[in-house]
Coordinates of C-alpha atoms in Angstrom, one line a residue:
M1 CA -29.1 -26.2 -1.3
E2 CA -25.8 -24.1 -1.2
E3 CA -25.3 -21.1 -3.4
L4 CA -22.2 -22.1 -5.4
V5 CA -19.9 -25.0 -6.1
I6 CA -16.6 -24.4 -7.9
R7 CA -15.8 -27.7 -9.7
D8 CA -12.5 -29.3 -10.5
A9 CA -10.3 -26.4 -9.4
D10 CA -6.6 -26.7 -8.8
V11 CA -6.6 -25.4 -5.2
V12 CA -3.6 -23.5 -4.0
D13 CA -4.9 -22.9 -0.6
G14 CA -2.5 -20.2 0.6
S15 CA -0.7 -22.3 3.2
G16 CA 2.3 -23.0 0.9
A17 CA 1.4 -26.7 0.7
D18 CA 1.1 -28.5 -2.6
S19 CA -1.9 -27.8 -4.8
Y20 CA -4.7 -30.3 -5.0
R21 CA -7.8 -30.8 -7.1
A22 CA -11.2 -30.2 -5.4
D23 CA -14.8 -29.1 -5.6
V24 CA -15.2 -26.1 -3.3
V25 CA -18.7 -25.2 -2.0
V26 CA -19.6 -21.6 -1.0
D27 CA -22.7 -20.4 0.9
G28 CA -23.5 -17.4 3.0
G29 CA -20.2 -15.7 2.2
R30 CA -18.1 -18.6 3.5
I31 CA -16.4 -21.8 2.3
V32 CA -18.7 -24.5 3.6
S33 CA -17.0 -27.6 2.2
I34 CA -14.0 -28.8 0.2
V35 CA -14.2 -32.2 -1.5
K36 CA -10.7 -33.2 -2.7
E37 CA -10.3 -35.2 -5.9
A38 CA -14.1 -35.3 -6.2
A39 CA -14.1 -36.2 -9.9
D40 CA -12.0 -39.4 -9.2
A41 CA -13.2 -40.4 -5.8
G42 CA -16.4 -42.1 -7.0
C43 CA -18.3 -40.3 -4.2
Q44 CA -21.4 -38.1 -4.3
R45 CA -20.3 -34.8 -5.7
P46 CA -21.5 -31.7 -4.0
R47 CA -24.4 -29.8 -5.6
A48 CA -25.4 -26.2 -5.5
R49 CA -27.7 -23.7 -7.2
R50 CA -24.9 -22.6 -9.4
E51 CA -22.0 -24.7 -10.6
L52 CA -18.8 -23.1 -12.0
D53 CA -16.5 -25.3 -14.1
A54 CA -12.9 -24.4 -13.0
E55 CA -11.1 -27.0 -15.1
G56 CA -7.5 -25.7 -15.8
L57 CA -7.9 -22.8 -13.3
V58 CA -6.2 -22.2 -9.9
L59 CA -8.4 -21.4 -7.0
S60 CA -6.7 -19.4 -4.3
P61 CA -7.6 -17.0 -1.5
G62 CA -8.1 -13.5 -2.6
F63 CA -5.0 -11.4 -2.6
I64 CA -4.3 -8.9 0.2
D65 CA -2.7 -5.6 -0.9
M66 CA -0.6 -4.7 2.2
H67 CA 0.2 -1.2 0.9
A68 CA -2.6 0.6 -0.9
H69 CA -3.4 4.2 -1.6
S70 CA -7.1 3.7 -2.4
D71 CA -8.4 5.8 0.5
L72 CA -10.5 8.0 -1.8
A73 CA -10.5 5.8 -4.9
L74 CA -12.7 3.2 -3.2
L75 CA -15.3 6.0 -2.5
R76 CA -15.0 7.8 -5.8
D77 CA -14.9 4.7 -8.2
P78 CA -17.4 2.0 -7.4
D79 CA -15.9 -0.1 -10.2
H80 CA -12.4 -0.1 -8.8
S81 CA -11.2 -2.6 -11.4
A82 CA -7.7 -1.5 -10.9
K83 CA -7.6 -3.7 -7.9
A84 CA -10.6 -6.0 -8.2
A85 CA -9.4 -7.3 -11.6
Q86 CA -6.1 -8.3 -10.1
G87 CA -7.7 -10.6 -7.6
V88 CA -7.3 -8.2 -4.7
T89 CA -10.1 -8.8 -2.2
L90 CA -8.6 -6.7 0.7
E91 CA -6.5 -3.5 0.7
V92 CA -4.7 -1.9 3.7
L93 CA -5.2 1.9 3.6
G94 CA -3.9 4.8 5.7
Q95 CA -0.4 4.3 4.5
D96 CA 2.8 6.4 4.8
G97 CA 1.6 8.4 7.7
L98 CA -0.9 10.5 5.8
S99 CA -4.6 9.9 5.3
Y100 CA -8.0 11.4 6.1
A101 CA -8.8 10.3 9.6
P102 CA -8.6 11.3 12.4
V103 CA -8.9 14.9 11.4
D104 CA -10.6 18.2 12.3
D105 CA -11.6 20.7 9.6
R106 CA -8.2 22.4 9.5
T107 CA -6.2 19.2 9.4
L108 CA -8.5 17.7 6.7
E109 CA -7.9 20.6 4.4
E110 CA -4.1 20.5 5.0
V111 CA -3.9 16.8 4.4
R112 CA -6.0 17.0 1.2
R113 CA -3.6 19.6 -0.1
A114 CA -0.5 17.7 1.0
I115 CA -1.4 14.4 -0.8
T116 CA -3.3 15.6 -3.8
G117 CA -0.7 13.8 -5.9
W118 CA -1.6 10.5 -4.2
N119 CA -5.4 10.7 -4.2
G120 CA -6.5 13.9 -5.9
Y121 CA -7.8 16.8 -4.0
G122 CA -11.2 15.1 -3.4
D123 CA -13.6 17.8 -4.6
D124 CA -15.8 14.8 -5.8
I125 CA -15.9 13.3 -2.2
D126 CA -18.3 14.2 0.6
F127 CA -15.9 14.2 3.6
D128 CA -18.7 13.4 6.0
W129 CA -16.3 11.8 8.6
R130 CA -13.7 13.0 11.0
S131 CA -12.8 10.0 13.1
V132 CA -11.3 6.6 12.1
G133 CA -14.6 4.9 13.1
E134 CA -16.6 7.2 10.9
Y135 CA -14.3 6.6 8.0
L136 CA -14.7 2.9 8.4
D137 CA -18.5 3.3 8.7
R138 CA -18.4 5.2 5.4
L139 CA -16.6 2.2 3.8
D140 CA -19.3 -0.1 5.2
R141 CA -21.9 1.5 2.9
G142 CA -20.4 -0.7 0.1
I143 CA -17.2 -0.8 -1.8
A144 CA -15.6 -2.9 -4.5
V145 CA -13.2 -4.9 -2.2
N146 CA -12.6 -5.0 1.5
A147 CA -10.4 -2.4 3.2
A148 CA -8.5 -2.2 6.5
Y149 CA -7.0 1.0 7.9
L150 CA -3.8 2.1 9.6
I151 CA -3.8 5.2 11.8
P152 CA -1.6 7.7 9.9
Q153 CA 1.0 9.1 12.4
G154 CA 1.7 12.2 10.3
T155 CA -2.0 13.1 10.3
V156 CA -2.1 12.5 14.0
R157 CA 0.9 14.8 14.5
A158 CA -0.7 17.5 12.2
L159 CA -3.8 17.3 14.3
A160 CA -2.1 17.5 17.7
V161 CA 1.1 19.5 17.0
G162 CA 0.8 21.0 13.5
W163 CA 3.3 21.0 10.7
E164 CA 6.2 22.5 12.5
D165 CA 9.6 20.9 13.0
R166 CA 9.8 20.6 16.7
E167 CA 9.3 18.2 19.6
A168 CA 5.8 17.6 20.9
T169 CA 5.1 19.0 24.3
P170 CA 4.0 16.5 27.0
R171 CA 0.4 17.6 26.5
E172 CA 0.6 17.2 22.7
L173 CA 2.2 13.7 23.2
D174 CA -0.7 12.8 25.5
R175 CA -3.1 13.9 22.8
M176 CA -1.4 11.8 20.2
R177 CA -1.5 8.8 22.4
E178 CA -5.3 9.4 22.9
L179 CA -5.9 9.7 19.1
V180 CA -4.0 6.5 18.4
A181 CA -5.9 4.6 21.2
E182 CA -9.2 5.9 19.9
G183 CA -8.3 4.8 16.3
M184 CA -7.4 1.4 17.5
E185 CA -10.5 1.0 19.6
Q186 CA -12.6 2.1 16.5
G187 CA -11.1 -0.7 14.4
A188 CA -7.7 0.3 13.0
L189 CA -5.2 -2.5 12.6
G190 CA -2.1 -0.5 13.4
M191 CA -0.3 2.7 12.7
S192 CA 1.7 3.9 9.7
S193 CA 4.4 6.6 9.3
G194 CA 6.0 8.4 6.4
L195 CA 9.3 9.4 7.8
T196 CA 10.5 11.2 4.7
Y197 CA 7.1 13.1 4.5
T198 CA 6.1 16.1 6.6
P199 CA 5.0 16.4 9.3
G200 CA 5.5 12.7 10.4
M201 CA 9.3 13.0 9.7
Y202 CA 9.6 15.6 12.5
A203 CA 8.9 13.0 15.1
K204 CA 11.9 11.7 17.0
D205 CA 12.3 8.1 17.9
A206 CA 11.2 8.6 21.5
E207 CA 7.8 10.1 20.3
L208 CA 7.3 7.2 17.8
T209 CA 8.2 4.7 20.5
E210 CA 5.5 6.1 22.8
L211 CA 2.9 5.8 20.1
C212 CA 4.0 2.3 19.2
R213 CA 3.5 1.3 22.8
V214 CA -0.2 2.3 22.4
V215 CA -0.5 0.3 19.2
A216 CA 1.1 -2.8 20.9
R217 CA -1.5 -2.7 23.7
Y218 CA -4.2 -3.3 21.1
G219 CA -2.3 -6.1 19.3
G220 CA -1.6 -3.9 16.3
Y221 CA 1.5 -3.4 14.2
Y222 CA 3.6 -0.4 13.1
C223 CA 4.1 0.1 9.4
P224 CA 6.8 2.7 8.7
H225 CA 8.0 4.2 5.5
H226 CA 11.3 4.7 7.2
R227 CA 13.7 7.6 7.1
S228 CA 15.7 6.5 4.0
Y229 CA 15.6 4.1 1.2
G230 CA 18.8 5.5 -0.2
A231 CA 21.9 6.8 1.7
G232 CA 21.7 5.2 5.1
A233 CA 19.0 2.8 4.2
L234 CA 20.3 -0.1 6.4
E235 CA 20.7 2.2 9.3
A236 CA 17.1 3.3 8.8
Y237 CA 15.9 -0.3 8.9
E238 CA 17.9 -0.9 12.0
E239 CA 16.3 2.1 13.6
M240 CA 12.8 0.8 13.0
V241 CA 13.8 -2.7 14.3
A242 CA 15.3 -1.2 17.5
L243 CA 12.4 1.2 18.0
T244 CA 9.6 -1.4 17.8
R245 CA 11.5 -3.9 20.0
E246 CA 11.8 -1.1 22.6
A247 CA 8.1 -0.5 22.3
G248 CA 7.2 -4.2 22.3
C249 CA 5.3 -3.6 19.0
S250 CA 5.1 -5.8 15.8
L251 CA 6.9 -4.3 12.8
H252 CA 5.9 -4.4 9.1
L253 CA 8.3 -2.6 6.8
A254 CA 6.5 -0.7 4.0
H255 CA 7.7 -1.2 0.4
A256 CA 11.0 -2.6 1.7
T257 CA 13.3 -1.8 -1.1
M258 CA 17.0 -1.0 -1.5
N259 CA 17.0 1.8 -4.0
F260 CA 19.5 4.3 -5.6
G261 CA 23.0 3.6 -6.8
V262 CA 24.4 3.5 -3.3
N263 CA 22.4 0.3 -2.6
K264 CA 22.9 -1.7 -5.8
G265 CA 23.5 -5.4 -4.8
R266 CA 23.0 -4.7 -1.1
A267 CA 19.8 -6.6 -0.5
P268 CA 21.6 -9.5 1.1
E269 CA 22.7 -7.1 3.8
L270 CA 19.1 -6.2 4.5
V271 CA 18.2 -9.9 4.6
A272 CA 20.9 -10.6 7.1
L273 CA 19.7 -7.8 9.3
L274 CA 16.2 -9.1 9.2
D275 CA 17.3 -12.7 9.9
E276 CA 19.3 -11.7 12.9
A277 CA 16.4 -9.7 14.3
L278 CA 13.9 -12.6 13.7
E279 CA 16.2 -15.1 15.2
S280 CA 16.4 -13.0 18.4
G281 CA 12.6 -12.9 18.7
A282 CA 11.5 -9.8 16.8
D283 CA 8.1 -9.9 15.1
I284 CA 8.8 -8.5 11.7
S285 CA 7.2 -8.7 8.2
L286 CA 7.5 -6.6 5.1
D287 CA 6.0 -5.9 1.7
T288 CA 7.3 -5.1 -1.7
Y289 CA 6.1 -4.4 -5.2
P290 CA 7.6 -6.4 -8.1
Y291 CA 9.0 -3.4 -10.1
T292 CA 12.2 -1.3 -9.9
P293 CA 10.9 2.3 -10.1
G294 CA 9.3 4.0 -7.2
C295 CA 6.4 6.4 -7.2
T296 CA 5.5 9.4 -5.0
T297 CA 4.9 13.1 -5.3
L298 CA 7.3 15.7 -6.6
V299 CA 7.0 17.8 -3.5
A300 CA 8.1 14.9 -1.4
M301 CA 11.6 15.3 -2.8
L302 CA 12.1 18.7 -1.1
P303 CA 14.2 18.9 2.1
S304 CA 12.2 18.8 5.3
W305 CA 13.0 22.4 6.2
A306 CA 11.5 23.6 3.0
S307 CA 8.2 21.7 3.8
E308 CA 7.8 22.9 7.4
G309 CA 4.5 24.6 8.1
G310 CA 2.4 22.9 5.4
P311 CA 1.5 23.5 1.8
E312 CA 1.0 27.2 1.7
K313 CA 4.4 27.9 3.3
I314 CA 6.0 25.5 0.8
L315 CA 4.6 27.5 -2.0
K316 CA 5.9 30.8 -0.5
R317 CA 9.4 29.3 -0.2
L318 CA 9.3 28.1 -3.8
A319 CA 8.2 31.5 -5.1
D320 CA 11.1 33.2 -3.4
D321 CA 14.2 33.1 -5.6
G322 CA 16.7 33.0 -2.8
T323 CA 15.0 30.2 -0.9
A324 CA 14.4 28.3 -4.1
E325 CA 18.2 28.4 -4.8
R326 CA 18.8 27.0 -1.3
I327 CA 16.4 24.2 -2.1
R328 CA 18.2 23.5 -5.4
H329 CA 21.6 23.3 -3.6
H330 CA 20.2 21.0 -1.0
L331 CA 18.6 18.7 -3.7
E332 CA 21.5 18.7 -6.1
V333 CA 24.6 19.0 -3.9
I334 CA 23.9 17.9 -0.3
G335 CA 21.2 15.3 -0.9
S336 CA 17.7 16.1 0.5
D337 CA 16.2 14.0 3.3
G338 CA 13.1 14.1 1.1
C339 CA 15.1 12.3 -1.6
H340 CA 16.6 9.8 0.9
G341 CA 19.9 11.6 1.3
V342 CA 20.9 11.1 -2.3
P343 CA 21.8 14.1 -4.6
M344 CA 19.1 14.5 -7.1
E345 CA 19.5 13.1 -10.6
W346 CA 16.7 14.8 -12.5
D347 CA 16.6 12.4 -15.4
T348 CA 15.4 9.7 -13.0
I349 CA 12.2 11.7 -12.4
E350 CA 9.3 11.1 -14.7
I351 CA 6.1 13.1 -14.3
A352 CA 3.2 10.7 -13.8
G353 CA 0.3 13.1 -13.3
V354 CA -0.7 16.7 -12.8
A355 CA -3.9 18.3 -11.5
D356 CA -4.0 21.2 -14.0
P357 CA -4.9 20.0 -17.5
S358 CA -2.9 22.9 -19.1
L359 CA 0.3 21.1 -17.8
S360 CA -0.5 17.7 -19.3
R361 CA 2.3 18.1 -21.8
Y362 CA 4.7 17.3 -19.0
V363 CA 3.2 13.9 -18.2
G364 CA 5.5 11.1 -19.3
R365 CA 8.5 13.4 -19.6
R366 CA 11.7 13.2 -17.6
L367 CA 12.7 16.3 -15.8
D368 CA 15.8 18.1 -17.0
S369 CA 16.5 20.6 -14.2
W370 CA 15.4 22.2 -10.9
A371 CA 14.0 25.1 -12.9
T372 CA 11.4 22.7 -14.5
A373 CA 10.6 21.0 -11.2
R374 CA 10.1 24.4 -9.5
H375 CA 7.9 25.6 -12.3
L376 CA 5.7 22.5 -12.1
L377 CA 5.4 22.7 -8.3
L378 CA 4.3 26.3 -8.4
A379 CA 2.0 26.0 -11.4
D380 CA 0.3 22.8 -10.2
R381 CA 0.3 23.9 -6.5
L382 CA 2.4 20.9 -5.4
A383 CA 0.1 18.3 -7.1
P384 CA 2.5 16.5 -9.6
S385 CA 3.0 12.8 -9.0
I386 CA 6.2 11.2 -10.2
L387 CA 7.9 7.9 -11.1
Q388 CA 11.5 7.7 -9.8
H389 CA 13.6 5.3 -11.8
V390 CA 16.2 4.3 -9.1
G391 CA 15.6 0.6 -8.4
H392 CA 17.7 -2.6 -8.9
E393 CA 16.2 -5.9 -10.2
E394 CA 18.6 -8.1 -8.2
N395 CA 17.5 -6.4 -5.0
V396 CA 13.8 -6.8 -5.9
R397 CA 14.2 -10.6 -6.4
T398 CA 16.3 -11.1 -3.3
I399 CA 13.9 -9.4 -1.0
M400 CA 10.8 -11.1 -2.4
R401 CA 12.2 -14.5 -1.6
H402 CA 12.3 -13.7 2.1
R403 CA 10.2 -15.8 4.4
V404 CA 8.4 -12.8 5.9
H405 CA 7.7 -11.1 2.6
T406 CA 4.2 -10.1 1.5
G407 CA 2.9 -8.3 -1.5
G408 CA 1.9 -4.6 -1.6
S409 CA 1.3 -2.5 -4.7
D410 CA 1.9 1.0 -3.2
G411 CA -0.5 1.7 -6.1
I412 CA -1.2 5.4 -6.7
L413 CA -4.2 5.5 -8.9
Q414 CA -4.1 9.3 -9.5
G415 CA -2.6 10.9 -12.6
A416 CA -2.7 10.3 -16.3
K417 CA 0.3 8.0 -16.4
P418 CA 0.5 6.2 -13.0
H419 CA 3.0 3.5 -12.1
P420 CA 1.8 0.2 -13.7
R421 CA 2.1 -1.5 -10.3
A422 CA -1.3 0.1 -9.4
Y423 CA -3.0 -2.2 -12.0
G424 CA -0.4 -5.0 -12.3
T425 CA 1.3 -6.0 -9.0
F426 CA -0.4 -9.3 -8.3
P427 CA -0.4 -10.7 -11.9
Q428 CA 3.2 -9.5 -12.2
Y429 CA 4.1 -11.8 -9.3
L430 CA 2.2 -14.7 -10.7
G431 CA 3.1 -14.3 -14.4
T432 CA 6.6 -12.9 -14.4
Y433 CA 8.2 -14.0 -11.1
V434 CA 6.5 -17.4 -10.9
R435 CA 5.8 -18.7 -14.4
E436 CA 8.5 -16.9 -16.4
L437 CA 11.4 -16.4 -14.0
G438 CA 10.8 -19.1 -11.4
V439 CA 11.9 -16.8 -8.6
L440 CA 9.0 -18.2 -6.5
S441 CA 7.0 -21.4 -6.8
L442 CA 3.3 -20.9 -7.3
E443 CA 2.4 -22.3 -3.9
D444 CA 4.9 -20.1 -2.1
C445 CA 4.0 -17.0 -4.1
V446 CA 0.3 -17.4 -3.2
A447 CA 1.2 -17.7 0.5
H448 CA 3.1 -14.4 0.2
L449 CA 0.0 -12.8 -1.2
T450 CA -2.7 -14.4 1.1
S451 CA -2.0 -16.2 4.4
R452 CA 1.1 -14.3 5.4
P453 CA -0.6 -10.9 5.2
A454 CA -3.7 -12.3 6.8
A455 CA -1.5 -13.5 9.7
R456 CA 0.1 -10.0 10.0
L457 CA -3.3 -8.4 10.1
R458 CA -4.5 -11.0 12.7
L459 CA -7.5 -12.0 10.6
P460 CA -8.7 -15.3 11.9
D461 CA -10.8 -16.3 8.9
R462 CA -9.1 -15.0 5.8
G463 CA -6.1 -15.9 3.7
L464 CA -6.7 -19.6 3.2
V465 CA -9.0 -21.8 1.2
K466 CA -10.4 -23.6 4.2
E467 CA -13.7 -24.7 5.5
G468 CA -15.3 -22.0 7.6
Y469 CA -13.2 -19.2 6.1
R470 CA -14.6 -16.2 4.2
A471 CA -15.2 -16.8 0.5
D472 CA -12.8 -14.1 -0.7
L473 CA -11.5 -16.1 -3.6
V474 CA -9.7 -15.7 -7.0
L475 CA -9.7 -18.0 -10.0
F476 CA -6.8 -17.5 -12.4
D477 CA -5.2 -19.4 -15.3
P478 CA -1.5 -20.1 -14.3
R479 CA -0.6 -20.4 -18.0
T480 CA -1.8 -17.0 -19.0
V481 CA -2.0 -14.8 -15.9
A482 CA 0.0 -11.6 -16.6
P483 CA -0.3 -7.8 -16.1
G484 CA -1.8 -5.8 -18.9
S485 CA -0.4 -2.6 -17.5
T486 CA 2.9 -1.3 -18.8
F487 CA 4.9 1.9 -18.3
E488 CA 3.6 3.1 -21.7
D489 CA -0.1 2.0 -21.0
P490 CA -0.4 1.7 -17.2
R491 CA -4.2 1.4 -16.9
R492 CA -4.7 -1.8 -18.9
L493 CA -6.3 -4.6 -16.9
P494 CA -4.6 -8.0 -16.4
Y495 CA -5.0 -11.2 -18.3
G496 CA -5.9 -14.6 -17.1
I497 CA -8.0 -13.8 -14.0
P498 CA -11.6 -14.6 -15.0
H499 CA -13.3 -14.7 -11.6
V500 CA -12.9 -12.9 -8.3
L501 CA -15.3 -13.3 -5.3
V502 CA -15.7 -11.0 -2.3
D503 CA -17.8 -12.5 0.5
G504 CA -18.9 -15.2 -1.9
R505 CA -20.2 -12.8 -4.5
F506 CA -18.7 -12.3 -7.9
V507 CA -17.1 -8.9 -8.4
I508 CA -15.3 -10.2 -11.5
E509 CA -17.2 -12.7 -13.6
D510 CA -15.9 -14.1 -16.9
G511 CA -13.3 -11.4 -16.9
R512 CA -15.8 -8.5 -16.5
R513 CA -16.6 -6.3 -13.5
T514 CA -20.0 -6.8 -12.1
D515 CA -22.0 -4.2 -10.2
V516 CA -21.5 -6.0 -6.9
L517 CA -20.2 -3.9 -4.0
A518 CA -19.5 -6.6 -1.5
G519 CA -16.5 -5.0 0.2
R520 CA -16.7 -3.7 3.7
A521 CA -14.3 -2.3 6.3
V522 CA -12.2 -5.0 8.0
R523 CA -11.8 -4.0 11.7
R524 CA -9.3 -5.1 14.3
S525 CA -10.2 -8.4 15.9
P526 CA -10.5 -8.2 19.7
M527 CA -7.5 -9.6 21.5

């Protein structure tokens, strides 16, 4: 007898097709049968050792978070309800060009320092890996939800070249190609970049194109945080489209927003750009989060020249009054490339988290000046994370309607007051943008969050409620599903998601986290 039958569910199967009522049988971590309209058909209903009454609930594939920053959180926090309680059953890690593999001892320490604001420094983590394959093996010991990995181009550059603003030598470029190939062979699904973050931003297009050629050979995709989301945003999107077409590589645009005052109301221009590229044969997808503010680290706002050489050199420049004044002028007058070419408006910056508890009084406060920002960067050794209140709701809605759109939280779980998207992205889509605003239909929205990302990741047995597919499933109440997280209380769990299964096992049951660690690394499927 099979393990589980989910009875009388309203199945939204992830394809975009109309929902239907069915009994769904799960065994051995897979969906083994689907009996449509079982209650009314007069046929023998399936039996199992356990029966779950899903009357009034939607059964859908588990949600895929296409842009996650849980690289250490999955190891540090076995509970990981921030994602599991949202119905997320797969996260894509290694984002924005900076993560923890491949590394050597030097690079690991530099990366840990550089992205403390994203993931914490990691003193509670045993960094017992160096390669991509070893990191994936570490995930395979058991985690809350499944995880896939992108090779971080900035980390690769730090390992092969360093943190200097210069072109790679031919030998260094060969080394980067080798590192990318090794990562793909070991199971990565593609490569990410953070082209407003050092050292990845120092790579010219020719260098990126060569690395993308390697990714393409393995059937992977390139996921850039491109060079600007503010001034010159459309040109930055065009650059990525042209670069990947030259390389013959699939493109997935990370957190594809149009932010800052210069881009208010300009999302239709981005849509037109994408449509033209798609119609001419480009392979493009994108992800967004359903909120207006962004979230990153305070040090990321600095101009690239001020960040050259890595964390210790940044701190020395900040400590020097003359250099600090140059940084201020670049930020406030010229427009830093770290802040997307837009002159800084300090009152848009809210401190989300600090590493030093003595600085906790700043959390939740807007900055008032460069002097305060400089003090925090020095006192907290570059660790502060921030919210940046620069988005536009009409742009958010326009982009999420696009046919190649997928969902990504960009969720930074670090800090006392993180962005609520870390805990609320997927119920925000379902509750706010489906039920309340009607921006998307339920069936279309679920497709955005399940089958579309599975197709981009080239996962042959995920993203649909379909016989033979993996039983990564979520049951939610379409009448009540909603984020609990708010900007004032960002760590509250969502409402209306009573059950989540990973590999056929309940990680959320009756609205509570179980002790199940059914998640594993999801590796690249052979071509």
